[in-house]
Short mmCIF file of C-alpha atoms and ligand atoms in Angstrom, two decimals:
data_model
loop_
_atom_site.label_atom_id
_atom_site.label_comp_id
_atom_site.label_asym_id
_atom_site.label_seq_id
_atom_site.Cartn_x
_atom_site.Cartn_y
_atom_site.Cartn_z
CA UNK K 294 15.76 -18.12 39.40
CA UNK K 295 19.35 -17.59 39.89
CA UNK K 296 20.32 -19.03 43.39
CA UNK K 297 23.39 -16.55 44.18
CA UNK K 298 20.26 -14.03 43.81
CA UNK K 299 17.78 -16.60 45.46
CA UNK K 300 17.11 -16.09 49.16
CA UNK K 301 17.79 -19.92 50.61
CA UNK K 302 19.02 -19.87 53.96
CA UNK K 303 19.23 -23.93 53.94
CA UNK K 304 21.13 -24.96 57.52
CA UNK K 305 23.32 -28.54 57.87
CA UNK K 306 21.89 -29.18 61.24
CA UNK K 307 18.55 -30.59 62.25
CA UNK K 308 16.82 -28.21 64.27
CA UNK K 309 16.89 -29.76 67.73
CA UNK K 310 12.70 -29.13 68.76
CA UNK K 311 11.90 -30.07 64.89
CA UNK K 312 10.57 -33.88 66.09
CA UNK K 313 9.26 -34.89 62.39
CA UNK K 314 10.69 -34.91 58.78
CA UNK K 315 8.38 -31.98 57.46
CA UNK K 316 9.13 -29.60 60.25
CA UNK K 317 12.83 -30.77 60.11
CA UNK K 318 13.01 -30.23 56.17
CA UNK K 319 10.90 -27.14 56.15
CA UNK K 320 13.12 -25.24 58.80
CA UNK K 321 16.69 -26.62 56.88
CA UNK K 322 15.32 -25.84 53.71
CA UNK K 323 14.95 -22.57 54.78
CA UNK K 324 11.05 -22.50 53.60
CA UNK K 325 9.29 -20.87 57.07
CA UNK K 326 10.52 -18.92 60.82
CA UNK K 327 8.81 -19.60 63.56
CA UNK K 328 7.98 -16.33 64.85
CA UNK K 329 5.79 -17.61 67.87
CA UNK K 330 4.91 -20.98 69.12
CA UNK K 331 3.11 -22.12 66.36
CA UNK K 332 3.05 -18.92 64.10
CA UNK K 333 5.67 -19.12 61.09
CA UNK K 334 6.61 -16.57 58.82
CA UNK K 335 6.66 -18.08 55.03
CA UNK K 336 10.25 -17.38 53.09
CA UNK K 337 10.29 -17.34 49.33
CA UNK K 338 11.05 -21.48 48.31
CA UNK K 339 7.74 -22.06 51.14
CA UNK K 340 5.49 -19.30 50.27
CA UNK K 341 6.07 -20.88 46.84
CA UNK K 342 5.06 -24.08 47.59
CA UNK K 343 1.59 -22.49 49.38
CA UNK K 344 1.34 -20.58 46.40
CA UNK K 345 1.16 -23.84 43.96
CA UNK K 346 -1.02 -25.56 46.63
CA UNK K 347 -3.47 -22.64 46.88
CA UNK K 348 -3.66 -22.66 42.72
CA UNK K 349 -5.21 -26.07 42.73
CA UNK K 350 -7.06 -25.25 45.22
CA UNK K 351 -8.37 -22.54 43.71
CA UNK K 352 -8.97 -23.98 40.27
CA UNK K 353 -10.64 -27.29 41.52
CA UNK K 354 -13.00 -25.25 43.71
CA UNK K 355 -14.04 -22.88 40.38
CA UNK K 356 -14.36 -26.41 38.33
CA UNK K 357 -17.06 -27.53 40.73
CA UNK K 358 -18.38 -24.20 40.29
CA UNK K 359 -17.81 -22.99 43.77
CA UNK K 360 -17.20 -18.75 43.67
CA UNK K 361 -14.39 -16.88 45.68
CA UNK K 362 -14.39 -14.22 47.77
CA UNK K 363 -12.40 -13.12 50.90
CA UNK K 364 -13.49 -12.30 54.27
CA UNK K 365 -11.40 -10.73 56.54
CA UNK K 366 -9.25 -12.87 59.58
CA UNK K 367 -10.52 -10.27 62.20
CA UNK K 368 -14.50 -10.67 63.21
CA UNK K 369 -17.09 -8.75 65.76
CA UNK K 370 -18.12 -11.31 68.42
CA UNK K 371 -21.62 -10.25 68.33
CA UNK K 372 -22.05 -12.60 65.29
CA UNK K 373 -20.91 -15.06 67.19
CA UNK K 374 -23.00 -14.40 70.19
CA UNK K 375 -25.89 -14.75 67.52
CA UNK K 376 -25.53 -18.22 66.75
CA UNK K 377 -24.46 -19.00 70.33
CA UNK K 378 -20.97 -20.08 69.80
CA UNK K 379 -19.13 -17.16 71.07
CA UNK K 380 -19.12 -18.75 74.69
CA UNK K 381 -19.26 -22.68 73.50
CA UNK K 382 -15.82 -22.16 71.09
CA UNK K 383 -13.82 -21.90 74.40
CA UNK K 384 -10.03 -20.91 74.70
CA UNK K 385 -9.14 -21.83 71.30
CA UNK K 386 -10.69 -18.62 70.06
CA UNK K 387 -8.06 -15.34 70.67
CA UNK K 388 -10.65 -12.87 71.62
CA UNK K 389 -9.35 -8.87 71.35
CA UNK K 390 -11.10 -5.82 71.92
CA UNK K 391 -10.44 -2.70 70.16
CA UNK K 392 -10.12 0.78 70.93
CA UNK K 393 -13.91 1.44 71.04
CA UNK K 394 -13.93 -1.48 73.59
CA UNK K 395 -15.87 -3.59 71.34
CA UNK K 396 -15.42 -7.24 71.26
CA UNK K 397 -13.59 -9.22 68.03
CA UNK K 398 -11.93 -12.10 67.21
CA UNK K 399 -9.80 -13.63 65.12
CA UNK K 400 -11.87 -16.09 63.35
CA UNK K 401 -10.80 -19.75 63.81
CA UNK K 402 -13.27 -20.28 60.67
CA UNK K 403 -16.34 -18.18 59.19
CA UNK K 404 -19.75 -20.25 59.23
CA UNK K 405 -21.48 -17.16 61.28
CA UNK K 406 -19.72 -14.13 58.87
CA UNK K 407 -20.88 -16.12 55.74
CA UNK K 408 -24.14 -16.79 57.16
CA UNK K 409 -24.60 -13.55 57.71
CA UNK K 410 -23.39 -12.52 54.30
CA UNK K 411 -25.89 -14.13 52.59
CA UNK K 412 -28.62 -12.72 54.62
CA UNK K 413 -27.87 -9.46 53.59
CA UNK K 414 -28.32 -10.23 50.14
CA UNK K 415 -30.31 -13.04 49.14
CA UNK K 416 -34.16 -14.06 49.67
CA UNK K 417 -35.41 -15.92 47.01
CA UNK K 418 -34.86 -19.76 46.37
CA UNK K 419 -33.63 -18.70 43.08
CA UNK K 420 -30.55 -17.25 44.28
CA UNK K 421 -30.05 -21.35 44.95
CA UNK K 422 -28.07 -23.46 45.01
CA UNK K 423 -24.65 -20.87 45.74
CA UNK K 424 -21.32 -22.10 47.38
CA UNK K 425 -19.03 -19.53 48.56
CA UNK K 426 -15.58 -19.83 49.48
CA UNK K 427 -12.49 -18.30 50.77
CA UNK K 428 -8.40 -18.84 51.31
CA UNK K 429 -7.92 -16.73 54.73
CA UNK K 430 -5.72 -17.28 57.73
CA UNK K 431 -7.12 -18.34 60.59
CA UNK K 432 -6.15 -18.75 64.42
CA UNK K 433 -6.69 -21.31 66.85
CA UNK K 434 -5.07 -20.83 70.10
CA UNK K 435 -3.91 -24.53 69.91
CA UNK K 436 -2.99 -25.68 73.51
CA UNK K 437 -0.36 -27.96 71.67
CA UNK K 438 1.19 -26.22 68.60
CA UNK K 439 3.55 -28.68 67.18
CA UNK K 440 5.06 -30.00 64.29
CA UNK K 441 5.49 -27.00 62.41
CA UNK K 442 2.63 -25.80 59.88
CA UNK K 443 0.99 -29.45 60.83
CA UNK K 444 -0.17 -28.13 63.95
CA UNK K 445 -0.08 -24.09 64.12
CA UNK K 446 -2.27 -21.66 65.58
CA UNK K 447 -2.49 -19.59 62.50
CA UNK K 448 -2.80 -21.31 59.85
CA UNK K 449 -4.13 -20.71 56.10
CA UNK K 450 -7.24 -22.58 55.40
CA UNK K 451 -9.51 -23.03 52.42
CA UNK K 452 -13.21 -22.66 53.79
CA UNK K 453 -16.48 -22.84 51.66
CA UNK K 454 -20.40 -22.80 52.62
CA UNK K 455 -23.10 -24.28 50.46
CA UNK K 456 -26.61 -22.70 50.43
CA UNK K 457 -28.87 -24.82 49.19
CA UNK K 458 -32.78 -24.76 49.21
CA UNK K 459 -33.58 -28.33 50.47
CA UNK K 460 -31.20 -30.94 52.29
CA UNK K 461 -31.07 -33.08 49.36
CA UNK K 462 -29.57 -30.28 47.04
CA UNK K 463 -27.15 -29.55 50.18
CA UNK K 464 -26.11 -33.43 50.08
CA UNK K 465 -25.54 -33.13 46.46
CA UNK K 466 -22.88 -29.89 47.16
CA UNK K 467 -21.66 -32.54 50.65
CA UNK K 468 -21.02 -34.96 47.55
CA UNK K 469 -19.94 -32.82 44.62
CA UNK K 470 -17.12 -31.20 47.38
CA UNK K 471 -16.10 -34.67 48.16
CA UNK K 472 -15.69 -35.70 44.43
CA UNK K 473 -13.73 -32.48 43.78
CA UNK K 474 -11.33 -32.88 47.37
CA UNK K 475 -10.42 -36.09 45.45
CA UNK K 476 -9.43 -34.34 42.44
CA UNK K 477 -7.53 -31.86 44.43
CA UNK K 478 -5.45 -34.23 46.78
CA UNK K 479 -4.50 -36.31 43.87
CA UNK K 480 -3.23 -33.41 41.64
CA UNK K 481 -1.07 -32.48 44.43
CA UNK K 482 0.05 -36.12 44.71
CA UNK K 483 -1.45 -37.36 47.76
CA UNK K 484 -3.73 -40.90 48.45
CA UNK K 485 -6.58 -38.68 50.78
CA UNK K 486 -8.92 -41.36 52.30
CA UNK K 487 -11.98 -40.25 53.17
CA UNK K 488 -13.25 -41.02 56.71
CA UNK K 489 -16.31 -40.91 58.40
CA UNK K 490 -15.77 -38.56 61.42
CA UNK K 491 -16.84 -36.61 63.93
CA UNK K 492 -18.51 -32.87 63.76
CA UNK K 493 -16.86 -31.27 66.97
CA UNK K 494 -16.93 -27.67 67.55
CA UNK K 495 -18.52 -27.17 63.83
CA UNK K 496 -21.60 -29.27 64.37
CA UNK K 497 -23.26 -31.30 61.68
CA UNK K 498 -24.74 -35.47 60.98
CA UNK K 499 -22.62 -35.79 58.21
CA UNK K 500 -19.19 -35.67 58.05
CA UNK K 501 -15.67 -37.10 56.61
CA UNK K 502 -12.33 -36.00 57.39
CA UNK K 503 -9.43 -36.40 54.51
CA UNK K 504 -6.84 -38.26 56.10
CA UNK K 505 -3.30 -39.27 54.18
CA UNK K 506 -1.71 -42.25 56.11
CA UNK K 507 1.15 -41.64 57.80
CA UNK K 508 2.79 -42.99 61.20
CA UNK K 509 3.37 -39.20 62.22
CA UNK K 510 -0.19 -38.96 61.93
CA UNK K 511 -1.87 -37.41 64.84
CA UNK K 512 -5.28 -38.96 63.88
CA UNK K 513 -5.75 -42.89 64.59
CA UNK K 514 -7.78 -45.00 61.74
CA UNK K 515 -8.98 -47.66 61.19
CA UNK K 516 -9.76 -49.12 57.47
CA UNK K 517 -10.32 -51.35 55.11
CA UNK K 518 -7.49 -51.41 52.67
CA UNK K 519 -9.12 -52.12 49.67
CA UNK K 520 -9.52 -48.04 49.70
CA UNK K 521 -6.04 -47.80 48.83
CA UNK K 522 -7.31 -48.62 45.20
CA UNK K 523 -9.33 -46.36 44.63
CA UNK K 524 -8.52 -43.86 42.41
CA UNK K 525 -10.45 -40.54 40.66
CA UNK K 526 -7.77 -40.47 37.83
CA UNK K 527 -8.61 -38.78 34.44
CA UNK K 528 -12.53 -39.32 35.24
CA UNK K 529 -14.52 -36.75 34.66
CA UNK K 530 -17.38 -35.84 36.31
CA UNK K 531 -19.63 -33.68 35.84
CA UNK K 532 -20.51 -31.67 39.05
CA UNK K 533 -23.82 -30.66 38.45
CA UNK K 534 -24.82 -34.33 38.07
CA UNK K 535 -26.35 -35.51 41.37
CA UNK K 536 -26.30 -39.46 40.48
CA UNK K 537 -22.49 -39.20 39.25
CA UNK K 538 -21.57 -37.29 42.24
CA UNK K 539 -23.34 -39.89 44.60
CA UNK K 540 -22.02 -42.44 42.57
CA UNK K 541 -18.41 -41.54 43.34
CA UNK K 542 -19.20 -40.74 47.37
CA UNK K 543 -20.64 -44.21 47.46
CA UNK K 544 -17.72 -45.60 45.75
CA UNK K 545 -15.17 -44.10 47.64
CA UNK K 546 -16.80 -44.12 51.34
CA UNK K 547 -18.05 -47.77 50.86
CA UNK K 548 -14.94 -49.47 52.16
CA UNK K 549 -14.86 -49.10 56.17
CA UNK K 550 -12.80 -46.29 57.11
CA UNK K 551 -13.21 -44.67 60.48
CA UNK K 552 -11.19 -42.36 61.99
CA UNK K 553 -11.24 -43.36 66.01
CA UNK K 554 -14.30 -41.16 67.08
CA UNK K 555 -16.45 -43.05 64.96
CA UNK K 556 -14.52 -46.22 65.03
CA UNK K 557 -16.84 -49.54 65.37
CA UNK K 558 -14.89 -52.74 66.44
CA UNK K 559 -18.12 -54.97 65.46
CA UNK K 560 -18.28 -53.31 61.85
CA UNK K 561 -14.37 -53.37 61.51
CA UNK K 562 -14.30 -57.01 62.16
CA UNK K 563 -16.36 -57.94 59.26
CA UNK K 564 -13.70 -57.10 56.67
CA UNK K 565 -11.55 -59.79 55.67
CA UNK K 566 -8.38 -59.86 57.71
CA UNK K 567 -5.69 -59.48 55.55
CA UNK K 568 -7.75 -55.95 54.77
CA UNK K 569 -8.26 -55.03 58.16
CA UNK K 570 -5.99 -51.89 58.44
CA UNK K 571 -5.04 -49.77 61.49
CA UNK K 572 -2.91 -46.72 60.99
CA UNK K 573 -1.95 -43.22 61.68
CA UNK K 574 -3.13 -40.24 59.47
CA UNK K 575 -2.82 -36.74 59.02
CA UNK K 576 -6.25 -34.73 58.48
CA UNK K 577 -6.09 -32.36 55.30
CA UNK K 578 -9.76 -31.49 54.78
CA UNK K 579 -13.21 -31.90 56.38
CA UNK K 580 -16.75 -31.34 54.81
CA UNK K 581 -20.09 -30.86 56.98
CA UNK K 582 -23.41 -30.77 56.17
CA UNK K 583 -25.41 -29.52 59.19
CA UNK K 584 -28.40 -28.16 57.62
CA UNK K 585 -30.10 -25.40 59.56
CA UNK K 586 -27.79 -25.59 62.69
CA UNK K 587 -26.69 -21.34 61.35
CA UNK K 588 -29.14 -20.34 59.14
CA UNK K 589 -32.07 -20.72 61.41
CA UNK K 590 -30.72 -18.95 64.75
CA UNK K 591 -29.33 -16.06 62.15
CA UNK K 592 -32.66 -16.05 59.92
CA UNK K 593 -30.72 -17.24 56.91
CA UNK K 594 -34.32 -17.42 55.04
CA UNK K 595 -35.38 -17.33 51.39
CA UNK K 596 -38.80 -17.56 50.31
CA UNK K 597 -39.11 -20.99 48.64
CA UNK K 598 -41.22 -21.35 45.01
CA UNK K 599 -44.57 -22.14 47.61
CA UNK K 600 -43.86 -18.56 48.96
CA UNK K 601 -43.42 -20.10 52.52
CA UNK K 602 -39.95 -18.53 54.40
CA UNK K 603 -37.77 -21.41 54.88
CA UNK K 604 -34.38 -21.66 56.40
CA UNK K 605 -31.37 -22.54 54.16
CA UNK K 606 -30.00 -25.69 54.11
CA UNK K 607 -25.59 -25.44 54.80
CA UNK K 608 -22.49 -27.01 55.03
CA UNK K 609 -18.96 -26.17 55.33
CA UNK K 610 -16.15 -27.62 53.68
CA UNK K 611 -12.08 -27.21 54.79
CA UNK K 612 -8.98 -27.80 53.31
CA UNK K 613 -5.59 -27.23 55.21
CA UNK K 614 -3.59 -25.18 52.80
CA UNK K 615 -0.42 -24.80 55.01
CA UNK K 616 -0.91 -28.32 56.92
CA UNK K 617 -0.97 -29.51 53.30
CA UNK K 618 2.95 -28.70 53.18
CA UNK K 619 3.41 -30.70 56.00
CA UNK K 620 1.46 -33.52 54.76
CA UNK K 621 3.24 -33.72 51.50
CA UNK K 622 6.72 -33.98 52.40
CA UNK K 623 5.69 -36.82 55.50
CA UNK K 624 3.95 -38.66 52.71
CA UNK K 625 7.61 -37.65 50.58
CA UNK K 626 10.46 -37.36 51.70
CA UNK K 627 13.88 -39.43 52.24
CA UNK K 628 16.99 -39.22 54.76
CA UNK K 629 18.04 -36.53 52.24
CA UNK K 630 15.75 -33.95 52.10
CA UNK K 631 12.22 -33.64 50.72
CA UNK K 632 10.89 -35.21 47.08
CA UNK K 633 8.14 -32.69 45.73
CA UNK K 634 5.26 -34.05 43.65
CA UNK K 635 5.44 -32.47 40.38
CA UNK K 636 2.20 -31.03 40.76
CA UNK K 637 3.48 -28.49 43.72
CA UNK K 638 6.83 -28.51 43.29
CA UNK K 639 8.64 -24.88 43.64
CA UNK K 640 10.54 -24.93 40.79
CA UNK K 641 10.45 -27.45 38.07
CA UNK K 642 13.54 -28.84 37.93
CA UNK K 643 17.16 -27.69 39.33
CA UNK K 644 20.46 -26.93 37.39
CA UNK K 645 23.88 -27.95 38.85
CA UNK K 646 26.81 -26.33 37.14
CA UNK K 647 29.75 -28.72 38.29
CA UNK K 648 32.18 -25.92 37.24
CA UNK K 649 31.10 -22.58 37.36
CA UNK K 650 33.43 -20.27 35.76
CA UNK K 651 34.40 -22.76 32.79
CA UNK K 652 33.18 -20.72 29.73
CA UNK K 653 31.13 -23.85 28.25
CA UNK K 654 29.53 -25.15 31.92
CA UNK K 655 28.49 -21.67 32.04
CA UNK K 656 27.25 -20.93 28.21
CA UNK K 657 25.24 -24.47 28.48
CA UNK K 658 23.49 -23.64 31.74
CA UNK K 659 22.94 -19.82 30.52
CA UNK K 660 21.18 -21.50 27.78
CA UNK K 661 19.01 -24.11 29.42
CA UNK K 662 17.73 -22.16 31.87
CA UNK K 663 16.42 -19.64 29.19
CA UNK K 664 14.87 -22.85 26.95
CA UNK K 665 13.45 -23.90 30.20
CA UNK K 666 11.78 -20.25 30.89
CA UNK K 667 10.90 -20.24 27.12
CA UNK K 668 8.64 -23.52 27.67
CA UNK K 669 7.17 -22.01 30.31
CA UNK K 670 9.18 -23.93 33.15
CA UNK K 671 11.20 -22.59 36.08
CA UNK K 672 14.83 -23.88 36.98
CA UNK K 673 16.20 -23.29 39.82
CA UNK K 674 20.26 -22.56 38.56
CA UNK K 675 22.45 -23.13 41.04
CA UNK K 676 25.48 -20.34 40.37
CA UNK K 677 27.14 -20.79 42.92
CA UNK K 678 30.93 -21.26 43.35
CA UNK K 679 30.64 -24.31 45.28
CA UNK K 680 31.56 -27.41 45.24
CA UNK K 681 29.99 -30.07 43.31
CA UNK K 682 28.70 -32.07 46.52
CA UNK K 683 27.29 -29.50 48.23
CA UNK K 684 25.26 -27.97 45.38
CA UNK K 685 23.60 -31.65 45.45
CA UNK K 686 23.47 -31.74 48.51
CA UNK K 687 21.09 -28.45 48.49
CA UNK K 688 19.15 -29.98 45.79
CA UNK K 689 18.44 -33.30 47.25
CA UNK K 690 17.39 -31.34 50.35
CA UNK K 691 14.92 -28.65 48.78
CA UNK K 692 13.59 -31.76 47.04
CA UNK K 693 12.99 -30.31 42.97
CA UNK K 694 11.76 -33.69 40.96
CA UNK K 695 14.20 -32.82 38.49
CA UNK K 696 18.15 -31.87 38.30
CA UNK K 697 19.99 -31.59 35.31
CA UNK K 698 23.95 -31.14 36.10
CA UNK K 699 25.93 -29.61 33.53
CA UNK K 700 29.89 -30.36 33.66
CA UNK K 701 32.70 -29.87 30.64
CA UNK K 702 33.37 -33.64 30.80
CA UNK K 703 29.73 -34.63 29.13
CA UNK K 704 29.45 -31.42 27.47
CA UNK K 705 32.68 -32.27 25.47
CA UNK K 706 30.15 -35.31 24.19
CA UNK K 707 27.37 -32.53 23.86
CA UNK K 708 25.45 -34.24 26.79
CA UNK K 709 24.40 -33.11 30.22
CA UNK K 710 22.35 -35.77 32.56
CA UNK K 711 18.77 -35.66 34.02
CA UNK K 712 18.12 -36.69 36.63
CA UNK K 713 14.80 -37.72 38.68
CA UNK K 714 14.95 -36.91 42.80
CA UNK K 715 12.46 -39.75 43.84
CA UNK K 716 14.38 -42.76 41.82
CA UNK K 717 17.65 -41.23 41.64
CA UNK K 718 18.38 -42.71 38.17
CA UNK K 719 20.28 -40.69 35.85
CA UNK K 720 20.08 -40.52 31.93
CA UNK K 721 22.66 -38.69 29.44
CA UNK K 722 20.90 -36.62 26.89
CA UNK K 723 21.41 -33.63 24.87
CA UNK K 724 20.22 -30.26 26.14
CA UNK K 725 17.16 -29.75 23.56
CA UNK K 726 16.40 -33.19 24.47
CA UNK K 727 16.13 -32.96 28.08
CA UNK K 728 14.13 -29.86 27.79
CA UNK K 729 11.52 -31.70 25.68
CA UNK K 730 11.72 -34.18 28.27
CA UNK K 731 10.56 -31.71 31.22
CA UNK K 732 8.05 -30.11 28.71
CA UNK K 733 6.48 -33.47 28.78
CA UNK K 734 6.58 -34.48 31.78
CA UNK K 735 5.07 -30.95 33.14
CA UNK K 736 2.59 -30.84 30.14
CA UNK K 737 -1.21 -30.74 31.54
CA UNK K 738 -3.01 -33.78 31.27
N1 LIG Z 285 -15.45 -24.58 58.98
C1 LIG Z 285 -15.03 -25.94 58.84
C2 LIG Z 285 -14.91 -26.34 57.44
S1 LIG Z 285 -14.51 -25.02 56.45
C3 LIG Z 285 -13.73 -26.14 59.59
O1 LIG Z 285 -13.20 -25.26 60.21
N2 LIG Z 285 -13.22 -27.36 59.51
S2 LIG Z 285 -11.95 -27.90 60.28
O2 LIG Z 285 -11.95 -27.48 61.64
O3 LIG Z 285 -11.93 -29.32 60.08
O4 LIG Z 285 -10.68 -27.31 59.62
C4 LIG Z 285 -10.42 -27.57 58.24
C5 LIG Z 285 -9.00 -28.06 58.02
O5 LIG Z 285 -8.06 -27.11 58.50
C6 LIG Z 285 -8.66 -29.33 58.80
O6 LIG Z 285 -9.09 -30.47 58.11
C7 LIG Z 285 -7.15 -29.25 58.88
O7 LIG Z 285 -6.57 -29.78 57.71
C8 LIG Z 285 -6.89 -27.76 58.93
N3 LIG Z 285 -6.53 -27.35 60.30
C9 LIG Z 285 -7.33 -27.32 61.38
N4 LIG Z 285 -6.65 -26.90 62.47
C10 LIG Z 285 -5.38 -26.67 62.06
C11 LIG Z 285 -4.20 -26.21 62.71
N5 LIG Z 285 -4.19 -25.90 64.00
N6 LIG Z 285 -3.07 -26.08 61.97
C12 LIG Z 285 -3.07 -26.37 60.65
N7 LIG Z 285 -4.16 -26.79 59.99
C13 LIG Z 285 -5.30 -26.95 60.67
#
């Protein structure tokens, strides 16, 4: 992308009700609009951020086998009235009516439409196990919308539901969704701690949240900090595997980490104390497993291999797409803007022509940025006429890994210089050279 045809409207000032980095860097860098309290339009350098976020999403859900569809964001309350938690959801749920005077909703998450999905199709155990799962909006009429996408009343959310014949199968998809949130946090390169939790409005006896630590948190936890070791890495496991699924949900929820609904001061004073953590975290995910709590009232039922009618075992399983945004840049940013993980970055690396117009700044760039596309990359080419310090100053904000600044002065030694956002050290290298560079550093593992 060529930024005089790029659509950045970055702003100099700090948006005076932004109160944290993410929402102050998101709004600058010209990535969302708030439309409403707590409703944001997404402009091109955000929606392609969600876009990258939603991908991994996407393909660590299919790894673990999990299938897509899409529901839609409006529902009919009588669903809801079904499994009794049209009245109990309260005045977070925007209730409308339509022309017909019939009562919907915009759903603030789908347990009831999915339950009632798979009634009208399946009946037989050996339809089992089957996890389902969606990327929809949702809306919460939040009493406190703040922070930006951190805490908005619509937000996009990744939601899936497990079906599974007996509660130990539906442990096994509790655990095989925890082994694959790990995957997904760290490819988008965040340290998620599982936490033991509470089931609120969804229900359920067991429970974690996915909290990254942060003091803009809005969660408070408590943990021990050997989990800050642990790490999924290039492991491989294999999802259908109930042992090696447990395995790694023992692993990574033995250490103590609470988040302050489930918090126990006895239990907590056991660790050693230069482990004993307290902190502030920001939730990115949550996985249930509360067996029959929908199935039953909605005669979710299959006919199990004794040909008795038995209600399906369930859990649901979240993931804050948008929130994630927010989450990323608190967990990476500095006073100049944000620094994007490679893994969700918008572009994969920037190029800074110090003199636009000068036939050889201009021939180099031309031809980097088509090696770059060539490899499969995108640059972002900053074209402007502007000066040099503002065109860093623009990249430093939007936060790209990677800059490579092309002026006549190194060109005359046939270099240009590469440079990494999050270190801020600079090396001189040929063009072909820093191309292979970036074609290694983005190459999948
Ligand atoms: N049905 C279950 C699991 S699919 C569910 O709704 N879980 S949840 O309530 O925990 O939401 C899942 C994730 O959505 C949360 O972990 C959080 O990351 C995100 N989320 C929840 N509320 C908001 C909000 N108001 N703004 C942004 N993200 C939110």
């Amino acid at each position: 992308m060529r930024l005089t045809r790029y659509f950045l409207p970055v702003m100099k000032e700090t948006p005076a009700d932004a109160q944290i980095a993410s929402h102050r860097y998101m709004l600058r860098a010209g990535m969302i609009r708030q439309q409403a309290a707590g409703i944001y339009s997404w402009l091109p350098l955000g929606l392609k951020v969600l876009r990258r976020i939603e991908q991994i999403v996407h393909e660590e859900q299919q790894r673990a086998g999990h299938l897509p569809v899409l529901m839609p964001t409006i529902q009919p309350a009588d669903l809801w009235q079904e499994s009794g938690r049209y009245n109990a959801y309260g005045p977070e749920m925007l209730r409308v009516r339509d022309r017909h005077d019939r009562d919907m909703l915009y759903g603030p998450t789908n347990e009831e439409m999915i339950t009632d999905m798979f009634r009208g199709y399946i009946s037989s155990y050996k339809s089992l196990p089957l996890t389902l799962y969606h990327i929809q909006w949702k809306f919460r009429d939040e009493i406190r919308p703040r922070f930006g996408v951190m805490r908005g009343r619509e937000f996009l959310m990744k939601d899936g539901y497990n079906f599974d014949l007996t509660k130990e199968d539906a442990l096994h998809a509790y655990n095989r969704h925890l082994v694959s949130y790990l995957r997904t946090y760290e490819r988008m390169g965040l340290k998620a701690i599982p936490m033991r939790a509470d089931g609120g409005p969804i229900g359920g006896d067991y429970t974690h949240e996915f909290l990254i630590l942060a003091e803009t948190g809005e969660s408070d936890v408590f943990y021990d900090s050997a989990v800050l070791d642990l790490h999924l890495g290039d492991r491989q496991v294999d999802y259908d595997d109930h042992v090696a699924c447990k395995a790694v949900m023992d692993e990574f929820t033995g250490p103590y980490a609470r988040t302050d609904e489930t918090h126990d001061d006895d239990l907590f004073l056991e660790i050693p104390e230069e482990r004993r953590s307290r902190g502030r975290g920001i939730e990115v995910g949550q996985i249930f497993y509360f067996g029959t709590k929908y199935s039953e009232p909605m005669g979710a039922v299959v006919v199990n291999d004794a040909g008795e009618r038995v209600p399906v075992h369930m859990g649901s399983h979240g993931i804050g797409v948008s929130r994630l945004l927010g989450a990323i840049i608190e967990a990476s940013h500095d006073e100049k803007g944000i620094i994007w993980p490679e893994g969700v970055t918008p572009f994969h690396c920037g190029i800074v022509n110090l003199k636009q117009g000068d036939a050889a700044a201009d021939k180099a760039c031309e031809d980097l940025y088509a090696a770059l596309l060539v490899k499969g990359l995108e640059p972002l080419y900053d074209d402007r006429e502007e000066r040099a310090g503002g065109k860093f100053a623009t990249m430093d904000l939007i936060g790209l890994p990677w800059r490579i600044t092309v002026g006549p002065r190194g060109l005359k030694n046939g270099v240009v210089e590469l440079t990494s956002r999050r270190t801020g050290e600079s090396e001189e290298l040929t063009p072909d050279v820093a191309v292979a560079r970036l074609e290694q550093i983005y190459a999948p593992h």
